[in-house]
Amino acid sequence: MKKLIFMAFAVLAGMLAGCSPYTLVNNETYNNANLADYSTFRIVTPADGEMPPGMQAVTYYNIAAAIREQMVMRGFTEDANSPLLINIGLTVHREIETEPAIPPGYMPYAGPYYNGYYPFFMYPRSYYWNSYYANAKVITGIYREGVLTMDMVNINKKLPLYSASVATILENGNARFRNLEGIAEAVKTLFSKFPVPLEPQYRK
């Protein structure tokens, strides 16, 4: 009997250990975009706007490195002049709770929000996200602290192409960002339904 109980606990522990702490909460392509038509990309930098409150430079560089790796493994080349801009947004409730819940002139392109609070995008989303691009899954999805949202935009045309969100890049039970390995795993989940597949040499 004791042996059976021990085995049950071992199986349960294995199942719990196998559960991923990351969840893809949004995955949407816009304007019938074919992302395979693009061969280059560039990632938003602090010079393009400003980092979300509470995000340190090391966290930004870890996120950018993880996104870069996923794009390169899909055959894209990083180019500072690329029309394909990858914008980064972050929902950190505790850092922006002093902001108005729904500010005057609020429009759906403010983005997915948690309890009335919207994510902080490094490159302001309003520059390319018009109200008619709003999608119910983006606006009313389940968002919470540490949700990382990635927009892909043809910045030359101000045309949204793709958006995905993953929860959560914060450590469970506290407000610390995950380390490089944790962020890489979160971003891997972020790209789990990306419409351009991995190059053959990177597939398992």
C-alpha atoms as one frame of an Amber mdcrd trajectory, in Angstrom:
protein
   0.000   0.000   0.000   2.796   2.389   0.955   4.521   1.550  -2.315   1.348
   2.403  -4.269   0.971   5.729  -2.434   4.617   6.577  -3.111   4.184   5.754
  -6.803   1.049   7.933  -6.988   2.932  10.861  -5.455   5.819  10.336  -7.871
   3.474  10.366 -10.881   1.722  13.498  -9.585   5.051  15.243  -9.001   6.146
  14.346 -12.516   2.925  15.725 -13.966   3.289  18.979 -12.047   6.920  19.305
 -13.062   5.915  18.864 -16.691   3.373  21.693 -16.597   4.611  24.850 -18.250
   4.305  28.110 -16.274   3.722  29.925 -19.579   0.427  30.267 -21.415  -0.215
  31.610 -24.894  -3.168  33.950 -24.337  -3.417  35.546 -27.758  -2.313  34.720
 -31.300  -3.741  36.723 -34.197  -2.782  37.609 -37.767  -4.132  40.857 -39.221
  -4.802  42.165 -42.725  -4.308  38.711 -44.264  -0.593  39.190 -43.686   1.815
  36.552 -44.959   4.803  36.980 -42.675   6.835  34.655 -44.892   6.891  37.529
 -47.403   9.303  39.333 -45.087  12.947  38.321 -44.902  14.195  40.887 -42.371
  13.068  42.274 -39.025  14.032  44.765 -36.364  13.156  44.867 -32.681  11.960
  48.007 -30.936  14.670  49.672 -28.824  14.480  52.092 -25.891  15.485  54.803
 -28.368  12.161  54.245 -30.190  10.125  55.061 -27.100  10.585  54.044 -23.473
  10.630  50.847 -21.485   7.575  49.839 -19.461   7.652  50.936 -15.800   9.613
  48.459 -13.704  11.454  46.899 -16.629  15.219  47.100 -16.309  17.585  47.189
 -19.269  18.724  43.611 -18.608  15.116  42.366 -18.902  14.616  44.234 -22.173
  17.814  42.764 -23.617  16.829  39.260 -22.464  13.418  39.586 -24.159  14.971
  41.044 -27.319  17.576  38.256 -27.425  14.901  35.575 -27.090  12.750  37.148
 -29.836  15.810  37.535 -32.069  16.662  33.850 -31.624  13.149  32.759 -32.591
  13.143  34.972 -35.685  16.600  33.842 -36.840  15.580  30.181 -36.424  12.743
  30.927 -38.851  15.074  32.305 -41.507  14.704  36.037 -40.836  17.699  38.404
 -40.776  17.932  41.343 -38.392  18.229  44.665 -40.216  17.989  48.141 -38.670
  16.188  49.356 -41.802  13.645  46.539 -42.002   9.997  47.523 -42.487   9.020
  44.693 -40.107   9.106  46.201 -36.606   8.617  43.959 -33.577   7.077  46.026
 -30.792   7.045  44.896 -27.159   4.279  45.578 -24.640   4.066  44.556 -20.998
   1.201  44.467 -18.526   2.562  45.173 -15.056  -0.479  46.083 -12.977   1.405
  47.070  -9.838   3.517  49.612 -11.729   0.739  51.448 -13.557  -2.107  51.315
 -11.049  -1.952  55.080 -10.585  -2.910  55.576 -14.253  -6.590  56.299 -15.005
  -8.465  53.026 -15.498 -10.041  54.240 -18.742  -8.562  57.599 -19.702 -10.518
  60.189 -21.684 -10.461  59.359 -25.373  -9.718  55.664 -24.679  -9.697  53.605
 -27.872  -9.482  49.823 -28.348  -5.972  50.130 -29.762  -4.745  50.922 -26.242
  -4.522  47.171 -26.162  -5.351  44.162 -24.048  -5.946  45.230 -20.502  -6.186
  43.703 -17.049  -8.782  45.032 -14.609  -8.945  48.306 -16.531  -5.196  48.675
 -16.989  -3.602  48.411 -20.405  -0.099  47.272 -21.371   2.775  49.687 -21.780
   4.130  49.411 -25.324   7.665  50.625 -25.955   6.684  52.091 -29.335   3.231
  53.650 -28.795   0.654  51.325 -30.271  -1.598  54.228 -31.227   0.901  55.134
 -33.978  -0.201  52.117 -36.004  -3.173  50.470 -34.296  -6.468  51.983 -35.487
  -9.763  51.111 -33.849 -10.936  49.033 -36.802  -8.120  46.532 -36.153  -9.550
  45.769 -32.712 -10.241  42.082 -32.181 -12.374  40.662 -29.381  -9.719  38.131
 -28.412  -7.165  40.903 -28.039  -9.395  43.288 -26.130 -11.237  40.907 -23.825
  -8.616  38.193 -23.323  -7.404  37.185 -19.879  -4.417  39.345 -19.002  -2.579
  39.634 -15.730   0.736  40.771 -14.292   3.726  39.918 -16.411   1.890  39.358
 -19.689   4.269  40.013 -22.574   2.614  41.174 -25.798   4.435  41.245 -29.119
   3.151  43.178 -32.125   4.618  42.820 -35.612   4.018  45.835 -37.816   4.937
  46.978 -41.293   6.125  50.261 -39.854   6.528  51.928 -43.246   2.810  51.446
 -43.926   1.714  51.597 -40.235   0.061  48.252 -40.887  -0.462  45.708 -38.064
   0.491  42.200 -39.183   0.528  39.935 -36.139   0.100  39.998 -32.371   0.668
  37.405 -29.665   0.768  37.449 -25.865   2.220  35.111 -23.254   1.714  34.900
 -19.492   3.732  35.311 -17.444   7.319  36.558 -17.451   7.202  37.324 -13.723
   8.267  34.778 -11.136   5.309  33.152  -9.394   4.384  34.851  -6.146   6.582
  37.917  -6.563   7.226  40.813  -8.901  10.662  39.770 -10.156  11.189  39.151
 -13.847  12.330  35.696 -14.840  15.960  35.096 -15.753  17.279  34.678 -19.300
  16.375  30.992 -19.423  12.846  31.638 -18.138  12.263  34.493 -20.561  13.569
  32.344 -23.438  11.009  29.663 -22.542   8.225  32.265 -22.326   9.154  33.673
 -25.737   9.280  30.150 -27.158   5.650  29.816 -26.049   4.939  33.256 -27.531
   6.090  31.908 -30.922   4.434  28.491 -30.542   1.730  29.301 -33.128   3.717
  31.759 -35.210   2.716  31.290 -38.874   6.310  30.930 -40.147   7.776  27.555
 -39.060  11.246  26.839 -37.756  13.946  26.108 -40.297  14.472  22.306 -40.664
  17.736  22.296 -38.733  16.005  23.737 -35.640  13.073  21.334 -35.582  13.122
  18.511 -33.086
